[in-house]
Amino acid sequence: MNSDGQGWRQSKHVYVGDTRVVTKRNYEGETNPGYEQVSQYWYHGDHLGSAQAVTDCNGVMYERLEYTPYGEVWIEERGNGEEGLPFRFTGKEMDEETGLYYYGARYLDPKMSRWLSADPAMGDYVPGPGMSPDKLSGLGGVYNVINLHTYHYAANNPVKYTDPTGREVEILGTPEYIAEVNRLLEEAELASPDFKSKMKELRDNKEIKVTIRAPETQAEKNGGSSTLYSDVEAFANNRPSGSEIVFDPSKTVYDTNTNFALPPVTGIAHEIGHAYFNMKGGFNGKANVWDMSTNPPTFIYNKDSESNAINFENEVRLALGLPYRSNYGGFPVNIMPESIIRLRMKN
């Protein structure tokens, strides 16, 4: 709500998922029910979510915007006397007095192409015991030189990436990748009410953040999907942590029991199970890592985390008519019996 010459103006925003699609404007005390209907402004965004065009309730162009790579407004066109909407680069609100964008944790200066404060997530880039650099947040953590610049925006690649929005489950990548992961998450939520409720917990938790991205390094492309806790200190002290999920929806995975080719929805359900476990802080000082000091290397895994992830996966599997998973690649884990999962699904 803000004030102009006509009084206190109110704005309502309509979202589809995380995307703002329309803003409705009204004035406090306005009694005409049709006023809000004609004061609707629809956003038309690019692959980053930046508003490039805004149309009114009749589909007529209200505002057209173009940006430099870091969000400085390059072209701004609208009718005489019309007031622009504040949501612009990557859908963020621009403060007209300062020209800065507010991202929740810090402010972005589009002219300087830099944040005004240091990266609050720098601690997530420090490796824990036995952790490979390939598994660190930020595509390599402190081993990736770009992360040593704590004021950079989107890894200095603002045409491809955006920085976190504050939403607790964020998908990073191309528009096609984001759409496919969203489709798979929706499929899992429709199949399993329990999965849907736990996804809501992840999204609504403002203390942690979950990111999902495609494999970047060759090691990640060669390996399977993975989930890493993003807060090393929280892990060490058994406290809730966010997660970084590396997931390739195009990679075929086979069931370890039946050699049955599995659809990618089971993979994302499994990784979300890990993220939920991390949110609950149930590490008990253990993580899934390879002990490289042995010959051959020994896989050390957190049985509790894998049990939780497979339980997530199994509920989605059974709802979709897929085989029940009874082990973790031959490793014994305490998985919920199939009969109990089916009983829970009925209730």
Short mmCIF file of C-alpha atoms in Angstrom, two decimals:
data_model
loop_
_atom_site.label_atom_id
_atom_site.label_comp_id
_atom_site.label_asym_id
_atom_site.label_seq_id
_atom_site.Cartn_x
_atom_site.Cartn_y
_atom_site.Cartn_z
CA MET A 1 0.00 0.00 0.00
CA ASN A 2 1.25 3.49 -0.82
CA SER A 3 -0.15 6.99 -1.20
CA ASP A 4 -0.58 9.21 -4.25
CA GLY A 5 -2.70 12.26 -5.01
CA GLN A 6 -5.93 10.22 -4.95
CA GLY A 7 -5.37 8.53 -1.59
CA TRP A 8 -4.00 5.23 -0.30
CA ARG A 9 -3.53 2.85 -3.19
CA GLN A 10 -3.65 -0.92 -2.67
CA SER A 11 -2.04 -3.57 -4.86
CA LYS A 12 -2.97 -7.24 -5.01
CA HIS A 13 -0.72 -9.76 -6.76
CA VAL A 14 -1.80 -13.03 -8.39
CA TYR A 15 0.79 -15.82 -8.69
CA VAL A 16 1.06 -19.07 -10.61
CA GLY A 17 3.57 -21.02 -8.54
CA ASP A 18 6.38 -18.56 -7.83
CA THR A 19 5.60 -16.34 -10.82
CA ARG A 20 3.69 -13.07 -10.44
CA VAL A 21 1.30 -12.90 -13.41
CA VAL A 22 -0.97 -9.95 -12.63
CA THR A 23 -1.20 -6.94 -10.32
CA LYS A 24 -4.62 -5.51 -9.42
CA ARG A 25 -4.82 -1.92 -8.17
CA ASN A 26 -7.48 -0.24 -6.06
CA TYR A 27 -7.86 2.60 -3.58
CA GLU A 28 -8.75 2.32 0.08
CA GLY A 29 -12.45 2.99 0.48
CA GLU A 30 -13.22 2.51 -3.22
CA THR A 31 -16.79 1.15 -3.42
CA ASN A 32 -17.03 0.61 -7.18
CA PRO A 33 -16.64 -3.19 -7.63
CA GLY A 34 -15.60 -2.72 -11.25
CA TYR A 35 -12.61 -0.49 -10.51
CA GLU A 36 -10.27 -3.35 -9.68
CA GLN A 37 -11.42 -5.29 -12.73
CA VAL A 38 -10.27 -2.56 -15.11
CA SER A 39 -7.08 -1.83 -13.12
CA GLN A 40 -5.36 -5.13 -13.86
CA TYR A 41 -1.83 -5.30 -15.24
CA TRP A 42 -0.48 -8.52 -16.72
CA TYR A 43 3.26 -9.32 -16.79
CA HIS A 44 4.97 -10.94 -19.77
CA GLY A 45 8.43 -12.13 -18.72
CA ASP A 46 11.57 -13.48 -20.35
CA HIS A 47 13.52 -16.64 -19.39
CA LEU A 48 14.81 -14.92 -16.22
CA GLY A 49 11.38 -13.79 -15.08
CA SER A 50 12.08 -10.14 -15.96
CA ALA A 51 9.02 -8.13 -16.98
CA GLN A 52 9.51 -7.18 -20.62
CA ALA A 53 5.94 -6.17 -21.33
CA VAL A 54 2.93 -5.24 -19.20
CA THR A 55 -0.57 -5.25 -20.69
CA ASP A 56 -3.83 -3.92 -19.28
CA CYS A 57 -7.15 -5.70 -18.82
CA ASN A 58 -7.90 -5.32 -22.54
CA GLY A 59 -4.57 -6.78 -23.65
CA VAL A 60 -3.28 -3.36 -24.74
CA MET A 61 0.40 -2.62 -24.15
CA TYR A 62 0.77 -0.59 -20.94
CA GLU A 63 4.54 -0.70 -20.54
CA ARG A 64 7.54 -2.10 -22.45
CA LEU A 65 10.91 -2.70 -20.80
CA GLU A 66 14.39 -3.83 -21.86
CA TYR A 67 17.41 -4.29 -19.61
CA THR A 68 21.19 -4.39 -19.63
CA PRO A 69 22.58 -7.78 -18.47
CA TYR A 70 22.56 -6.85 -14.76
CA GLY A 71 19.11 -5.26 -14.72
CA GLU A 72 19.61 -1.57 -15.44
CA VAL A 73 16.56 -0.35 -17.36
CA TRP A 74 17.64 0.33 -20.95
CA ILE A 75 14.28 0.94 -22.65
CA GLU A 76 11.18 2.10 -20.77
CA GLU A 77 8.10 2.95 -22.82
CA ARG A 78 4.56 3.68 -21.61
CA GLY A 79 1.71 6.09 -22.29
CA ASN A 80 1.86 9.73 -21.27
CA GLY A 81 0.97 10.17 -17.62
CA GLU A 82 0.95 6.44 -16.93
CA GLU A 83 2.77 5.19 -13.85
CA GLY A 84 5.08 2.20 -14.24
CA LEU A 85 4.92 -0.90 -12.09
CA PRO A 86 7.93 -1.53 -9.80
CA PHE A 87 8.49 -5.24 -10.56
CA ARG A 88 11.15 -5.47 -13.22
CA PHE A 89 14.46 -7.36 -13.52
CA THR A 90 13.95 -11.05 -12.55
CA GLY A 91 10.58 -9.97 -11.18
CA LYS A 92 12.15 -8.00 -8.33
CA GLU A 93 10.92 -4.68 -7.03
CA MET A 94 13.00 -1.65 -7.96
CA ASP A 95 13.23 1.27 -5.55
CA GLU A 96 12.82 4.31 -7.81
CA GLU A 97 14.65 6.67 -5.44
CA THR A 98 17.84 4.60 -5.27
CA GLY A 99 17.58 2.51 -8.45
CA LEU A 100 18.31 -0.64 -6.40
CA TYR A 101 16.56 -4.02 -6.53
CA TYR A 102 15.53 -5.68 -3.27
CA TYR A 103 16.16 -9.44 -3.16
CA GLY A 104 15.28 -10.15 0.47
CA ALA A 105 18.78 -10.80 1.83
CA ARG A 106 20.53 -7.87 0.13
CA TYR A 107 20.26 -5.13 -2.50
CA LEU A 108 21.51 -5.32 -6.10
CA ASP A 109 22.94 -2.23 -7.81
CA PRO A 110 22.30 -2.84 -11.55
CA LYS A 111 24.61 -0.01 -12.65
CA MET A 112 27.56 -1.34 -10.64
CA SER A 113 26.56 -4.96 -11.49
CA ARG A 114 27.19 -5.88 -7.85
CA TRP A 115 25.47 -6.57 -4.56
CA LEU A 116 25.81 -3.87 -1.91
CA SER A 117 26.70 -6.41 0.79
CA ALA A 118 28.70 -9.63 0.95
CA ASP A 119 27.26 -13.06 0.22
CA PRO A 120 25.51 -14.29 3.41
CA ALA A 121 25.83 -17.89 2.18
CA MET A 122 29.64 -17.90 1.96
CA GLY A 123 29.82 -20.46 4.77
CA ASP A 124 28.03 -22.97 2.54
CA TYR A 125 31.04 -23.07 0.20
CA VAL A 126 33.46 -24.51 2.77
CA PRO A 127 33.99 -28.30 2.48
CA GLY A 128 33.29 -30.70 5.30
CA PRO A 129 35.28 -33.86 6.10
CA GLY A 130 35.70 -36.09 3.06
CA MET A 131 33.64 -33.83 0.81
CA SER A 132 34.56 -33.56 -2.86
CA PRO A 133 34.73 -30.02 -4.36
CA ASP A 134 32.27 -31.21 -7.03
CA LYS A 135 29.64 -31.58 -4.32
CA LEU A 136 29.94 -28.09 -2.82
CA SER A 137 27.35 -25.39 -3.33
CA GLY A 138 28.07 -22.74 -5.93
CA LEU A 139 29.55 -25.17 -8.48
CA GLY A 140 32.67 -25.91 -6.45
CA GLY A 141 32.45 -23.78 -3.33
CA VAL A 142 35.69 -22.07 -2.34
CA TYR A 143 37.50 -24.04 -5.07
CA ASN A 144 35.57 -22.06 -7.69
CA VAL A 145 37.36 -18.71 -7.88
CA ILE A 146 34.15 -16.83 -8.72
CA ASN A 147 32.84 -17.59 -5.22
CA LEU A 148 35.76 -15.74 -3.63
CA HIS A 149 34.20 -12.53 -4.94
CA THR A 150 31.44 -12.22 -2.35
CA TYR A 151 29.69 -9.31 -4.11
CA HIS A 152 29.20 -10.90 -7.55
CA TYR A 153 25.70 -11.48 -8.89
CA ALA A 154 24.67 -14.86 -10.37
CA ALA A 155 28.23 -16.14 -10.86
CA ASN A 156 28.84 -13.17 -13.20
CA ASN A 157 26.52 -14.87 -15.71
CA PRO A 158 23.24 -12.93 -15.36
CA VAL A 159 21.98 -13.98 -18.78
CA LYS A 160 21.78 -17.63 -17.68
CA TYR A 161 21.34 -17.58 -13.89
CA THR A 162 19.41 -15.69 -11.25
CA ASP A 163 20.30 -15.46 -7.58
CA PRO A 164 17.95 -16.99 -4.98
CA THR A 165 14.62 -15.29 -4.45
CA GLY A 166 14.11 -16.23 -0.83
CA ARG A 167 11.66 -18.94 -1.84
CA GLU A 168 12.82 -22.10 -0.14
CA VAL A 169 12.68 -24.44 -3.16
CA GLU A 170 14.25 -22.87 -6.23
CA ILE A 171 15.02 -24.45 -9.60
CA LEU A 172 17.99 -23.05 -11.51
CA GLY A 173 18.65 -23.56 -15.21
CA THR A 174 17.17 -23.08 -18.65
CA PRO A 175 13.43 -22.44 -19.04
CA GLU A 176 13.09 -25.98 -20.43
CA TYR A 177 14.87 -27.50 -17.42
CA ILE A 178 12.81 -25.48 -14.93
CA ALA A 179 9.57 -26.46 -16.68
CA GLU A 180 10.49 -30.17 -16.69
CA VAL A 181 11.46 -30.25 -13.00
CA ASN A 182 8.27 -28.39 -12.08
CA ARG A 183 6.28 -30.91 -14.11
CA LEU A 184 7.91 -33.85 -12.29
CA LEU A 185 7.34 -32.27 -8.87
CA GLU A 186 3.70 -31.69 -9.75
CA GLU A 187 3.40 -35.31 -10.91
CA ALA A 188 4.83 -36.54 -7.59
CA GLU A 189 2.55 -34.25 -5.58
CA LEU A 190 -0.53 -35.43 -7.48
CA ALA A 191 0.48 -39.06 -6.91
CA SER A 192 1.25 -38.75 -3.20
CA PRO A 193 -0.60 -36.44 -0.76
CA ASP A 194 2.15 -37.10 1.81
CA PHE A 195 4.84 -35.99 -0.66
CA LYS A 196 2.75 -32.89 -1.41
CA SER A 197 2.47 -31.99 2.27
CA LYS A 198 6.22 -32.38 2.83
CA MET A 199 6.98 -30.28 -0.25
CA LYS A 200 4.80 -27.58 1.30
CA GLU A 201 6.88 -27.79 4.49
CA LEU A 202 10.05 -27.28 2.46
CA ARG A 203 8.59 -24.34 0.53
CA ASP A 204 7.17 -22.66 3.63
CA ASN A 205 10.30 -23.01 5.79
CA LYS A 206 11.96 -19.58 5.78
CA GLU A 207 15.02 -20.76 7.70
CA ILE A 208 16.44 -23.01 4.98
CA LYS A 209 16.74 -22.98 1.21
CA VAL A 210 16.62 -25.81 -1.33
CA THR A 211 17.98 -25.37 -4.85
CA ILE A 212 17.61 -27.83 -7.73
CA ARG A 213 19.96 -27.60 -10.70
CA ALA A 214 21.25 -29.64 -13.62
CA PRO A 215 24.70 -31.31 -13.55
CA GLU A 216 27.47 -28.86 -14.48
CA THR A 217 30.83 -30.60 -14.05
CA GLN A 218 31.82 -33.76 -15.89
CA ALA A 219 31.88 -35.67 -12.61
CA GLU A 220 28.28 -34.63 -11.94
CA LYS A 221 27.22 -35.60 -15.47
CA ASN A 222 28.84 -39.02 -15.11
CA GLY A 223 27.30 -39.64 -11.70
CA GLY A 224 23.69 -39.95 -10.63
CA SER A 225 21.46 -37.43 -8.94
CA SER A 226 22.63 -36.21 -5.55
CA THR A 227 21.60 -34.02 -2.64
CA LEU A 228 24.08 -32.20 -0.43
CA TYR A 229 23.39 -30.31 2.78
CA SER A 230 24.29 -26.68 2.13
CA ASP A 231 25.18 -25.58 5.67
CA VAL A 232 28.37 -27.25 6.91
CA GLU A 233 28.10 -25.76 10.40
CA ALA A 234 24.50 -26.94 10.76
CA PHE A 235 25.52 -30.43 9.65
CA ALA A 236 28.33 -30.54 12.19
CA ASN A 237 25.96 -29.49 14.99
CA ASN A 238 22.97 -31.59 13.92
CA ARG A 239 20.82 -28.56 13.10
CA PRO A 240 18.47 -28.02 10.13
CA SER A 241 20.21 -27.30 6.83
CA GLY A 242 19.19 -26.32 3.35
CA SER A 243 20.13 -28.51 0.39
CA GLU A 244 21.49 -28.38 -3.14
CA ILE A 245 20.01 -31.03 -5.43
CA VAL A 246 21.81 -31.98 -8.64
CA PHE A 247 19.26 -33.70 -10.88
CA ASP A 248 19.23 -34.75 -14.53
CA PRO A 249 15.67 -35.63 -15.65
CA SER A 250 16.95 -37.00 -18.97
CA LYS A 251 19.17 -39.67 -17.41
CA THR A 252 17.69 -43.18 -17.28
CA VAL A 253 17.91 -44.91 -13.89
CA TYR A 254 17.30 -48.63 -13.39
CA ASP A 255 15.67 -50.29 -10.40
CA THR A 256 18.33 -52.19 -8.43
CA ASN A 257 15.95 -55.09 -7.74
CA THR A 258 14.22 -55.61 -11.08
CA ASN A 259 16.49 -53.74 -13.56
CA PHE A 260 13.29 -51.91 -14.52
CA ALA A 261 13.86 -48.51 -16.19
CA LEU A 262 12.39 -45.90 -13.87
CA PRO A 263 10.73 -42.61 -14.84
CA PRO A 264 12.55 -39.50 -13.58
CA VAL A 265 9.74 -38.64 -11.16
CA THR A 266 11.07 -41.34 -8.81
CA GLY A 267 14.50 -39.72 -8.84
CA ILE A 268 13.28 -36.26 -7.88
CA ALA A 269 11.06 -37.78 -5.17
CA HIS A 270 14.12 -39.54 -3.70
CA GLU A 271 16.24 -36.35 -3.70
CA ILE A 272 13.44 -34.29 -2.16
CA GLY A 273 13.37 -36.94 0.58
CA HIS A 274 17.01 -36.12 1.34
CA ALA A 275 16.26 -32.38 1.36
CA TYR A 276 13.41 -32.94 3.81
CA PHE A 277 15.72 -35.00 6.04
CA ASN A 278 18.32 -32.22 5.94
CA MET A 279 15.65 -29.68 6.87
CA LYS A 280 14.85 -31.74 9.96
CA GLY A 281 18.52 -31.79 11.01
CA GLY A 282 18.74 -35.56 11.33
CA PHE A 283 22.37 -36.01 10.29
CA ASN A 284 23.77 -37.67 13.42
CA GLY A 285 27.19 -36.57 12.19
CA LYS A 286 27.04 -38.64 9.02
CA ALA A 287 26.82 -37.89 5.32
CA ASN A 288 26.95 -39.86 2.09
CA VAL A 289 30.62 -39.61 1.06
CA TRP A 290 33.35 -41.70 -0.51
CA ASP A 291 36.28 -42.43 1.81
CA MET A 292 39.20 -41.93 -0.59
CA SER A 293 41.77 -43.07 1.99
CA THR A 294 40.90 -46.73 1.38
CA ASN A 295 41.81 -48.84 -1.66
CA PRO A 296 39.38 -49.24 -3.30
CA PRO A 297 37.44 -46.21 -1.97
CA THR A 298 34.73 -47.08 0.55
CA PHE A 299 31.22 -45.64 0.33
CA ILE A 300 30.02 -44.28 3.67
CA TYR A 301 26.32 -43.55 3.76
CA ASN A 302 23.78 -42.22 6.24
CA LYS A 303 21.28 -45.06 6.69
CA ASP A 304 18.65 -42.78 8.23
CA SER A 305 18.83 -40.32 5.35
CA GLU A 306 18.61 -43.07 2.71
CA SER A 307 15.71 -44.74 4.54
CA ASN A 308 13.82 -41.46 4.56
CA ALA A 309 14.55 -40.78 0.87
CA ILE A 310 13.48 -44.27 -0.21
CA ASN A 311 10.26 -43.98 1.80
CA PHE A 312 9.51 -40.76 -0.11
CA GLU A 313 10.34 -42.51 -3.37
CA ASN A 314 8.30 -45.65 -2.60
CA GLU A 315 5.08 -43.79 -1.92
CA VAL A 316 5.35 -42.12 -5.33
CA ARG A 317 6.39 -45.43 -6.95
CA LEU A 318 3.41 -47.35 -5.59
CA ALA A 319 0.95 -44.58 -6.44
CA LEU A 320 2.18 -44.74 -10.05
CA GLY A 321 2.10 -48.55 -10.20
CA LEU A 322 5.90 -48.93 -10.14
CA PRO A 323 7.93 -51.59 -8.28
CA TYR A 324 8.54 -51.16 -4.54
CA ARG A 325 12.19 -50.45 -3.68
CA SER A 326 13.54 -52.64 -0.88
CA ASN A 327 17.22 -51.65 -0.56
CA TYR A 328 19.78 -48.96 -1.32
CA GLY A 329 22.01 -50.33 -4.07
CA GLY A 330 22.48 -53.55 -2.12
CA PHE A 331 23.16 -51.71 1.17
CA PRO A 332 20.75 -52.57 4.00
CA VAL A 333 18.52 -49.71 5.17
CA ASN A 334 15.47 -49.56 7.43
CA ILE A 335 12.77 -49.02 4.80
CA MET A 336 9.06 -48.83 5.63
CA PRO A 337 7.33 -52.09 4.59
CA GLU A 338 5.27 -51.97 1.41
CA SER A 339 2.09 -52.95 3.28
CA ILE A 340 2.45 -50.00 5.68
CA ILE A 341 3.00 -47.54 2.84
CA ARG A 342 -0.09 -48.84 1.02
CA LEU A 343 -2.11 -48.53 4.23
CA ARG A 344 -0.95 -44.92 4.69
CA MET A 345 -1.88 -44.16 1.10
CA LYS A 346 -5.45 -45.39 1.68
CA ASN A 347 -5.81 -43.09 4.67
#
